[in-house]
PDB file of C-alpha atoms in Angstrom:
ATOM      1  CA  UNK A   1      79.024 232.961 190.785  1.00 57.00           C
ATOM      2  CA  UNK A   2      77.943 233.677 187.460  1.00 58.00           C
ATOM      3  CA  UNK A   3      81.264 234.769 186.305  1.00 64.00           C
ATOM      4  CA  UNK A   4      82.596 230.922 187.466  1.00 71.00           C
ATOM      5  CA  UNK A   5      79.949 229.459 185.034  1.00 72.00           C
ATOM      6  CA  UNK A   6      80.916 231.437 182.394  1.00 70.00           C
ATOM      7  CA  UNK A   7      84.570 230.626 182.753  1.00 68.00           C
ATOM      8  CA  UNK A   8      83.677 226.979 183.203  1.00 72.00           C
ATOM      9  CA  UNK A   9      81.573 227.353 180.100  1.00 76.00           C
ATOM     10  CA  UNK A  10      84.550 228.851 178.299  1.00 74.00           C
ATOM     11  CA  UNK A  11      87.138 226.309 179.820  1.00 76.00           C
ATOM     12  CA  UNK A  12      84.648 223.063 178.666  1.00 79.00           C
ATOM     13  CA  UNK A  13      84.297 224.661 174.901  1.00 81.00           C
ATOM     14  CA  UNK A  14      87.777 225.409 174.365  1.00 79.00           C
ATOM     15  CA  UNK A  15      88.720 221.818 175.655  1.00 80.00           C
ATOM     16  CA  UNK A  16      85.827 220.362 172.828  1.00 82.00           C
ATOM     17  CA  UNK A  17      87.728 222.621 170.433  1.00 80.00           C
ATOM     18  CA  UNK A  18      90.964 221.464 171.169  1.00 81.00           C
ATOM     19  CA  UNK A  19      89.814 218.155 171.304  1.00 82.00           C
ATOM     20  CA  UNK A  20      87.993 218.555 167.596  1.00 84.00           C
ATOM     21  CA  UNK A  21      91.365 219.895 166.977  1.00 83.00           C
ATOM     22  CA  UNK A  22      93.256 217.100 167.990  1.00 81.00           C
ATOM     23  CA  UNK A  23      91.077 214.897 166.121  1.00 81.00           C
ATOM     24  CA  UNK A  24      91.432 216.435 163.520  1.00 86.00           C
ATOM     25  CA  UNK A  25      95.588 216.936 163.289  1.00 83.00           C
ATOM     26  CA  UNK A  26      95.183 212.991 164.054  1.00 86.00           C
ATOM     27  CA  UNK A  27      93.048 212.448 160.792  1.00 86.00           C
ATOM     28  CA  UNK A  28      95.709 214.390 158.841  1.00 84.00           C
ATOM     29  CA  UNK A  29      98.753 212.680 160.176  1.00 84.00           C
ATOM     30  CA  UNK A  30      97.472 209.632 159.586  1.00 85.00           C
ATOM     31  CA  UNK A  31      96.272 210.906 155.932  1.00 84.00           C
ATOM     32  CA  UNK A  32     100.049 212.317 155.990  1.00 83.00           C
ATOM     33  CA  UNK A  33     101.535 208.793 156.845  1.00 86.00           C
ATOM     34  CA  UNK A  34     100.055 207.227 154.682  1.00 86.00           C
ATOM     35  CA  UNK A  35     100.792 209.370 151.748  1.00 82.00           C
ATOM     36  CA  UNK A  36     104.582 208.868 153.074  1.00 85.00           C
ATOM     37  CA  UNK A  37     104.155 205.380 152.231  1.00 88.00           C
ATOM     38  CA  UNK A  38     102.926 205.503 149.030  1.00 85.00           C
ATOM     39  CA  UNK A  39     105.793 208.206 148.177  1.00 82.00           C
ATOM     40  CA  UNK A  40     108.408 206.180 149.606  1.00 87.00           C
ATOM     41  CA  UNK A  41     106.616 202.895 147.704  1.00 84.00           C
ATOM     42  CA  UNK A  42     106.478 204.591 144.866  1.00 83.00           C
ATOM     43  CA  UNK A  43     109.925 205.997 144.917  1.00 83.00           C
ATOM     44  CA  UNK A  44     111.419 202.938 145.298  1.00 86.00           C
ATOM     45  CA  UNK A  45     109.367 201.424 142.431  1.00 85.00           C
ATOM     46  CA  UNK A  46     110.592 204.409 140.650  1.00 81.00           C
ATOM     47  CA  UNK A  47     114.484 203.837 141.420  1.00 85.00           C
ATOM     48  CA  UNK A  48     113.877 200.035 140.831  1.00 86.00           C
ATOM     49  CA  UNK A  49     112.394 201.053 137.092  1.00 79.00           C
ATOM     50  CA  UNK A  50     115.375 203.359 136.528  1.00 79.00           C
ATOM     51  CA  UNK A  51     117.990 201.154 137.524  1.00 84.00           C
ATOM     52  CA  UNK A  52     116.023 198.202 135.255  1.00 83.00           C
ATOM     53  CA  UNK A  53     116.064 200.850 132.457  1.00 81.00           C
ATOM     54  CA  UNK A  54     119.657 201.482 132.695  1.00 82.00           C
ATOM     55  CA  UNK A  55     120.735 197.800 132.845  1.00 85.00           C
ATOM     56  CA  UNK A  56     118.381 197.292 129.805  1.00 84.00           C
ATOM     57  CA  UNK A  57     120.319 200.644 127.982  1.00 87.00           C
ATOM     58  CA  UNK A  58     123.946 199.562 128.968  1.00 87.00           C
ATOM     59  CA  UNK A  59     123.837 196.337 127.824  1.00 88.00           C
ATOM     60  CA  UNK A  60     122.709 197.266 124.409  1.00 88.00           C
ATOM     61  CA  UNK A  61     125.310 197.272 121.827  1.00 89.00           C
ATOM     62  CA  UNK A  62     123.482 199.830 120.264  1.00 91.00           C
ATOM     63  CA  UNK A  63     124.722 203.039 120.786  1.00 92.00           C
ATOM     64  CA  UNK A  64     121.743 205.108 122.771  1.00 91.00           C
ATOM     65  CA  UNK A  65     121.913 208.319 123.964  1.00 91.00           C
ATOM     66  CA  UNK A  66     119.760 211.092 125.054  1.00 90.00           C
ATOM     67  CA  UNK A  67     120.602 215.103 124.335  1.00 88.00           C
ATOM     68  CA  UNK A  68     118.226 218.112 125.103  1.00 86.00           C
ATOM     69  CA  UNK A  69     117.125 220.921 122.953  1.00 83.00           C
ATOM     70  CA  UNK A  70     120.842 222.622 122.528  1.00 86.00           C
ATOM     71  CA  UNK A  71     122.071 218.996 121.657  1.00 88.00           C
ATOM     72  CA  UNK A  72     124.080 218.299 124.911  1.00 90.00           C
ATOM     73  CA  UNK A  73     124.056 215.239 125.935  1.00 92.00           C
ATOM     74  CA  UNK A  74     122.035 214.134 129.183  1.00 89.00           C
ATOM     75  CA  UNK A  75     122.578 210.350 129.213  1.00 91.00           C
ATOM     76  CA  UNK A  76     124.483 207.768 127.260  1.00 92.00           C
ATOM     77  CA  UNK A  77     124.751 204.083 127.689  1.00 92.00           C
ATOM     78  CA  UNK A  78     128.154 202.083 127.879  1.00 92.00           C
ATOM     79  CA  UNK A  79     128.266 201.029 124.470  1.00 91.00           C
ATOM     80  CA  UNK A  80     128.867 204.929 123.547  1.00 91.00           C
ATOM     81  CA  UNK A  81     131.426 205.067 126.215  1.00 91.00           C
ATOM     82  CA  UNK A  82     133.345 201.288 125.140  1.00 89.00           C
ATOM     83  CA  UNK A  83     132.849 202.720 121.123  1.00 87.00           C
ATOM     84  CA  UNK A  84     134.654 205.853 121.607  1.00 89.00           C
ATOM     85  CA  UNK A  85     136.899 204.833 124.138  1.00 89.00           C
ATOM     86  CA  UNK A  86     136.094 207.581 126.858  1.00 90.00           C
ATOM     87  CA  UNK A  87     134.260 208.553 130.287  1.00 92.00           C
ATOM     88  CA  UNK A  88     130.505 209.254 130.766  1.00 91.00           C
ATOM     89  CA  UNK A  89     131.917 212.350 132.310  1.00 92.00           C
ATOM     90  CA  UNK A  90     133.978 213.499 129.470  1.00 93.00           C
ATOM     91  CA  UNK A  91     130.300 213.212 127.270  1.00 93.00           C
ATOM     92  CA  UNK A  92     128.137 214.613 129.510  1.00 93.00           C
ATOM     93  CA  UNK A  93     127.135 218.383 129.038  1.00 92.00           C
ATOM     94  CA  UNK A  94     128.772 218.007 125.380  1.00 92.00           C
ATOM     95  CA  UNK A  95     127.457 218.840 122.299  1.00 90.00           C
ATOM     96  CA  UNK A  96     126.667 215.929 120.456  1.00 82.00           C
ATOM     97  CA  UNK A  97     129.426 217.094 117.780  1.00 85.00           C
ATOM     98  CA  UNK A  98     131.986 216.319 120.154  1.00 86.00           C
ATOM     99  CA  UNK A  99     130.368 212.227 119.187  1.00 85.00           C
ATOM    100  CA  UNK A 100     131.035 213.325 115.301  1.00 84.00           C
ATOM    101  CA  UNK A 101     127.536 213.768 114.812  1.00 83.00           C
ATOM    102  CA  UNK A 102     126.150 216.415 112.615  1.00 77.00           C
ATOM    103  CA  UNK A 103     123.332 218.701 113.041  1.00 78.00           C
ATOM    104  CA  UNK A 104     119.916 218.272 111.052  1.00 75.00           C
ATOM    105  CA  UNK A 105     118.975 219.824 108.486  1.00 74.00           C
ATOM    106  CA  UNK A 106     115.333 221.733 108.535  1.00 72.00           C
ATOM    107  CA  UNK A 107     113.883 219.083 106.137  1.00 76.00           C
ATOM    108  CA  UNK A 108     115.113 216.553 108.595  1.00 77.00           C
ATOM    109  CA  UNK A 109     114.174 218.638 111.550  1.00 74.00           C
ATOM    110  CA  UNK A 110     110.794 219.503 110.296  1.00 76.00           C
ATOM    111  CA  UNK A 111     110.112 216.401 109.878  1.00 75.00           C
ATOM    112  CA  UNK A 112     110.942 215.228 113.303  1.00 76.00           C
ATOM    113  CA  UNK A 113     109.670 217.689 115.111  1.00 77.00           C
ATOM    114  CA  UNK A 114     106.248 217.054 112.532  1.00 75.00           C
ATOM    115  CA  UNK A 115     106.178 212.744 113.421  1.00 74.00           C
ATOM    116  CA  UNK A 116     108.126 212.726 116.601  1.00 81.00           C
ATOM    117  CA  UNK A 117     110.479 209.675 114.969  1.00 87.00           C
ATOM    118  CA  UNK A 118     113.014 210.211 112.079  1.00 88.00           C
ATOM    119  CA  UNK A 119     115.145 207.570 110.664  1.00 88.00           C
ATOM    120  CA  UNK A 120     118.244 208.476 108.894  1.00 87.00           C
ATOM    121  CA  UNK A 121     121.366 206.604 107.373  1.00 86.00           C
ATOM    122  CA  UNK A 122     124.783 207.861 108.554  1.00 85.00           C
ATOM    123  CA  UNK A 123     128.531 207.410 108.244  1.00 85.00           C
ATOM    124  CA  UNK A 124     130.698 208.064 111.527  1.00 83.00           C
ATOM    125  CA  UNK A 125     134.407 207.498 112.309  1.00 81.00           C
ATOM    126  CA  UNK A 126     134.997 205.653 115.165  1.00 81.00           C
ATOM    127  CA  UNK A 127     138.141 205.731 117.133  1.00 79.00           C
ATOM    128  CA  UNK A 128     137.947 202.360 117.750  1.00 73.00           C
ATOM    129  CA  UNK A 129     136.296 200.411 114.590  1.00 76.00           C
ATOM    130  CA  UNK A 130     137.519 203.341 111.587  1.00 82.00           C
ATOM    131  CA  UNK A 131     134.153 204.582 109.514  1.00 85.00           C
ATOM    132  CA  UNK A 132     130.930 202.834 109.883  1.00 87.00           C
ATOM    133  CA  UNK A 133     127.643 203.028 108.683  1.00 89.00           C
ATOM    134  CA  UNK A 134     124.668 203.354 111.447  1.00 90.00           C
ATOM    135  CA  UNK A 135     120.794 203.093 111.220  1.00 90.00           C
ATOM    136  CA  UNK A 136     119.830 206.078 113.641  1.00 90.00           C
ATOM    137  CA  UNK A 137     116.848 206.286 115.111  1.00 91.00           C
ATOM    138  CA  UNK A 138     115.444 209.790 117.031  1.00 90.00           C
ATOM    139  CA  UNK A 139     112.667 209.801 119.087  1.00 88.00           C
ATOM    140  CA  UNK A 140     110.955 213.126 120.329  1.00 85.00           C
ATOM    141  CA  UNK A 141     110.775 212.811 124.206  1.00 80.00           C
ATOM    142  CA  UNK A 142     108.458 215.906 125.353  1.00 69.00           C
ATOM    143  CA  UNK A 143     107.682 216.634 129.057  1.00 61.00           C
ATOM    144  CA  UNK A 144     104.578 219.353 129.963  1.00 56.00           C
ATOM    145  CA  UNK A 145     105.938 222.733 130.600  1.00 57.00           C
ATOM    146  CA  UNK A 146     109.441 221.510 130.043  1.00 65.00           C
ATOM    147  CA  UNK A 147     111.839 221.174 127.146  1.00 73.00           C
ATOM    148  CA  UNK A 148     112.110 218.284 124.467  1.00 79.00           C
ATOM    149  CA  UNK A 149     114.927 215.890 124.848  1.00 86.00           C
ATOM    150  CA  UNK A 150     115.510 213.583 121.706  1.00 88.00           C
ATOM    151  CA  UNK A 151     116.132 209.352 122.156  1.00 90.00           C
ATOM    152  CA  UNK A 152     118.878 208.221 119.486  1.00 91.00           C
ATOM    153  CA  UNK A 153     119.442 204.573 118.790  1.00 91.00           C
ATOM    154  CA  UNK A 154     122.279 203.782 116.656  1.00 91.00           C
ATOM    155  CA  UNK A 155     122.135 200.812 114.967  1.00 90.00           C
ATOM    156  CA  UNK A 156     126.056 199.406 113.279  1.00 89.00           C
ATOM    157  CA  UNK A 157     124.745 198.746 109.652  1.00 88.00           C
ATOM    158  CA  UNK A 158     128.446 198.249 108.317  1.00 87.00           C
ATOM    159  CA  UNK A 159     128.280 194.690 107.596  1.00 84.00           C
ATOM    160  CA  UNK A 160     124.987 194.638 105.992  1.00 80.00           C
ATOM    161  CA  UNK A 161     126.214 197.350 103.975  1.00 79.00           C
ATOM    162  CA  UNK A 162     129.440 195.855 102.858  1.00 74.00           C
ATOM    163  CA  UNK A 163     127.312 192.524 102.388  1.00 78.00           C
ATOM    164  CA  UNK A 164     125.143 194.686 100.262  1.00 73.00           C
ATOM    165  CA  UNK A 165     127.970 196.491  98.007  1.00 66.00           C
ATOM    166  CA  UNK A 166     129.877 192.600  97.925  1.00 75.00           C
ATOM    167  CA  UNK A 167     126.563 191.498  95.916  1.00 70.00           C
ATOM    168  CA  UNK A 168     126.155 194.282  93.951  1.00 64.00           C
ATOM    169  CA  UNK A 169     129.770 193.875  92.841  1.00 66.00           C
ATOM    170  CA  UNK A 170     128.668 190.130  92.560  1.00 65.00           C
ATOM    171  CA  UNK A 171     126.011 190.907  90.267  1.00 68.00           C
ATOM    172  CA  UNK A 172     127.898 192.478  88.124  1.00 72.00           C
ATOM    173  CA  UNK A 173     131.006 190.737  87.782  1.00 71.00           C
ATOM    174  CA  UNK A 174     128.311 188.217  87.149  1.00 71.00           C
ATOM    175  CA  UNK A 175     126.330 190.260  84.043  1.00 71.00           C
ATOM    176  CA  UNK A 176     129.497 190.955  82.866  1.00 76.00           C
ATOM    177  CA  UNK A 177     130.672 187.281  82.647  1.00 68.00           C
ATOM    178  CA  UNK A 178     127.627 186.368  80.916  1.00 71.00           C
ATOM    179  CA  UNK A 179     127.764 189.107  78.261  1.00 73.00           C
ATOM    180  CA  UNK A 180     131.600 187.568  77.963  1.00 71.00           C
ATOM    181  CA  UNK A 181     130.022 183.940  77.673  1.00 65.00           C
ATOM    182  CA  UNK A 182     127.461 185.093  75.461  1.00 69.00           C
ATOM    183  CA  UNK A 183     129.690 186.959  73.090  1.00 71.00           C
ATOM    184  CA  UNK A 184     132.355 183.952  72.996  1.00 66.00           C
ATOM    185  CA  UNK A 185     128.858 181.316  71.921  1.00 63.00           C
ATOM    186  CA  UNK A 186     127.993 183.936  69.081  1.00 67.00           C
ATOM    187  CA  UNK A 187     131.424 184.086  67.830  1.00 67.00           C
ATOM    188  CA  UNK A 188     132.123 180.844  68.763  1.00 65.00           C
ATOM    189  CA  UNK A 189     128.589 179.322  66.482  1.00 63.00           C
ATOM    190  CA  UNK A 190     130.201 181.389  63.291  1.00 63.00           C
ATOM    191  CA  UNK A 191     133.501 179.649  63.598  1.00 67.00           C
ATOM    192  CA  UNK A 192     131.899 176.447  63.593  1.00 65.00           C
ATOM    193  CA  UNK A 193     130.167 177.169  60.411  1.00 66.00           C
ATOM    194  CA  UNK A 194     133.951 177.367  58.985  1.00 70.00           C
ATOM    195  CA  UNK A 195     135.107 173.513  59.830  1.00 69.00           C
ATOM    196  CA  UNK A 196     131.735 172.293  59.175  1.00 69.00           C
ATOM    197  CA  UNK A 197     131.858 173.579  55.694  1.00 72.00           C
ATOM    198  CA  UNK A 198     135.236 172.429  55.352  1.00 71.00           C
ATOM    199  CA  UNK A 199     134.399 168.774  56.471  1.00 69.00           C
ATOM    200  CA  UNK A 200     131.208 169.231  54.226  1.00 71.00           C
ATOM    201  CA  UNK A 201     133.150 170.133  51.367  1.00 73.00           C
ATOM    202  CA  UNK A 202     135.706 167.492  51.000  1.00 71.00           C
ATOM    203  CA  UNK A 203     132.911 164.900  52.475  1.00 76.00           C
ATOM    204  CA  UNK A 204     131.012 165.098  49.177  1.00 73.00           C
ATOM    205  CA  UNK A 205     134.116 165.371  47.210  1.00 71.00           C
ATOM    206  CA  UNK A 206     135.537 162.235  48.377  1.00 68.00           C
ATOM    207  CA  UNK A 207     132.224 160.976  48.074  1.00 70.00           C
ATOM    208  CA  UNK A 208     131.982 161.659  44.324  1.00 74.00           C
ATOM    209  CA  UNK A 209     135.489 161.832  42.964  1.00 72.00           C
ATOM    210  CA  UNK A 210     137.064 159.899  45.323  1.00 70.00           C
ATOM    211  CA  UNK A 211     138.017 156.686  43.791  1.00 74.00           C
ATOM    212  CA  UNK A 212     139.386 158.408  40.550  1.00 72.00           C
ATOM    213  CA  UNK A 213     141.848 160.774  42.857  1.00 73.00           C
ATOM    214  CA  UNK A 214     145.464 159.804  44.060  1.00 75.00           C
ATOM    215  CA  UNK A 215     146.422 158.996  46.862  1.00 73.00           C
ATOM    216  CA  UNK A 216     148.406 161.966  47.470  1.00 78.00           C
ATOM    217  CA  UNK A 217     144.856 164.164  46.881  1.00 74.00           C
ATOM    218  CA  UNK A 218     142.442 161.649  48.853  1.00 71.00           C
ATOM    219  CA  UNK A 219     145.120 161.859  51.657  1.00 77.00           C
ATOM    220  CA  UNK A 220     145.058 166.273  51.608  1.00 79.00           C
ATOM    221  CA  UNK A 221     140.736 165.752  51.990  1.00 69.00           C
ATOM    222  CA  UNK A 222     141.154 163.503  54.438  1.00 75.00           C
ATOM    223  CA  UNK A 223     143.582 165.829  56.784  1.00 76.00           C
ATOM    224  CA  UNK A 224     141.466 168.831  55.654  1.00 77.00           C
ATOM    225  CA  UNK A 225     138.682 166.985  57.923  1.00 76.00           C
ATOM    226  CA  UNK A 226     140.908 165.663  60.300  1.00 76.00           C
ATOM    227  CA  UNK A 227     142.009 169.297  61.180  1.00 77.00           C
ATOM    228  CA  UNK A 228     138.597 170.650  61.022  1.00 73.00           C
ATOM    229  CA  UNK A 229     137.190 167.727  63.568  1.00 74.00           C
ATOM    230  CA  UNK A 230     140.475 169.249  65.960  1.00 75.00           C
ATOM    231  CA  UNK A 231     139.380 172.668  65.472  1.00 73.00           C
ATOM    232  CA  UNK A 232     135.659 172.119  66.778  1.00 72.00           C
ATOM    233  CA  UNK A 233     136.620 169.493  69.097  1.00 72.00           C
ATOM    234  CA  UNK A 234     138.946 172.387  70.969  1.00 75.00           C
ATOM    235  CA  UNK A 235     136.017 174.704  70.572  1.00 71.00           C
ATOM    236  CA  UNK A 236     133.748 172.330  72.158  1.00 69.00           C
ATOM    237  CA  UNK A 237     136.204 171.858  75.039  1.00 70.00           C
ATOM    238  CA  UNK A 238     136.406 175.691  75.520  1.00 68.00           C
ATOM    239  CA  UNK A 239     132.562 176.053  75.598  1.00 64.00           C
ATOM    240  CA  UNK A 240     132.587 172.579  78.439  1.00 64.00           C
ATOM    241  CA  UNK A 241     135.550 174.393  80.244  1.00 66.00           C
ATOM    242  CA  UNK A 242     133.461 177.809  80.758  1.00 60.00           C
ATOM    243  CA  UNK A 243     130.052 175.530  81.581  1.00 57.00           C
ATOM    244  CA  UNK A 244     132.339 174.312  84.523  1.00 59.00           C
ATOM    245  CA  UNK A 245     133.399 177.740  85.668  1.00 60.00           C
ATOM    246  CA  UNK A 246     130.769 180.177  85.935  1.00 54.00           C
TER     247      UNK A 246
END
């Protein structure tokens, strides 16, 4: 009799236990479900970000690509792939030489690895567009307990540039033409003094000995001015004619 007790005893605790235990594997699914939920929320926020991110990179016409610490490249958008006429899966795994990009050198690379951001000017030939000038931009991605990656943003600069070198060559084609202009007024002011002297010359001699001179010698005066009045007229009409034309 007392050994039925005790099993009955034994029987009711175990059941409480299993029941506990039951309770308690209940507790923890449902912990466990719910933490399912928020993964598979979370992934698909995740997915949605990434696929946002991509459609943001690829329709940049910036060339942007990622490459790790051995400078293979991990990701590059579709500009990359239209500029250089290619596959993303002919660039992947490459070494971002294979782009005609050069390595750093350790000012450069001190420097980036010191502010995380380096900006550089660069010239790259392009199968498609010839040489062209690019703004790049590198950005130190680093992950905990992982290796750096580096962010590039290339921006095309050609035009500017060319725009640039255009007004510089403006400028001076323009200082030159003024040191031309100015040059022609300085000589042009001492060959005026030459007619004016002339006209000033047989002015006062008409003036004063005029009436007592032939006609003949009146007449040579008289075309001595004349010619002198043509001579600064045509200089006059040079200095109008450059006024016009600069």
């Amino acid at each position: 009799m007392l050994y039925q007790e005790q099993l009955e005893t034994l029987i009711r605790q175990l059941q409480n236990e299993l029941h506990q235990m039951h309770d308690r594997f209940m507790e923890e699914k449902d912990k466990f479900n719910k933490l399912e939920i928020k993964y598979k929320t979370l992934k698909e926020q995740l997915m949605q970000e990434n696929k946002l991110l991509h459609q943001i990179i690829n329709t940049s016409h910036n060339l942007i690509f990622v490459h790790d610490s051995d400078n293979r490249f991990i990701l590059v958008n579709q500009a990359v792939v239209k500029t250089y006429n290619t596959s993303i899966e002919k660039i992947i795994g490459q070494k971002h030489d294979f782009l005609g990009f050069n390595d750093l050198d350790l000012s450069s690379l001190s420097q980036l690895k010191k502010e995380s951001v380096l900006i550089t000017q660069e010239s790259l030939v392009l199968p498609t567009k010839g040489t062209r000038y690019f703004e790049i931009t590198r950005y130190i991605i680093g992950f905990q307990n992982c290796k750096n990656y580096t962010l590039c943003v290339c921006v095309d600069m050609t035009d500017d540039k060319l725009l640039e070198e255009k007004h510089d060559s403006s400028s001076k084609e323009q200082a030159k033409l003024r040191e031309m202009i100015s040059n022609f007024i300085n000589i042009t002011s001492h060959e005026f003094r030459t007619p004016l002297t002339t006209i000033l010359s047989s002015t006062e001699l008409l003036e004063k000995y005029g009436k007592d001179w032939t006609e003949e010698k009146a007449m040579f005066h008289l075309n001595r001015i004349q010619s002198s009045v043509q001579h600064m007229v045509l200089m006059l009409d040079n200095l109008l004619f450059l006024e016009d034309n600069v």
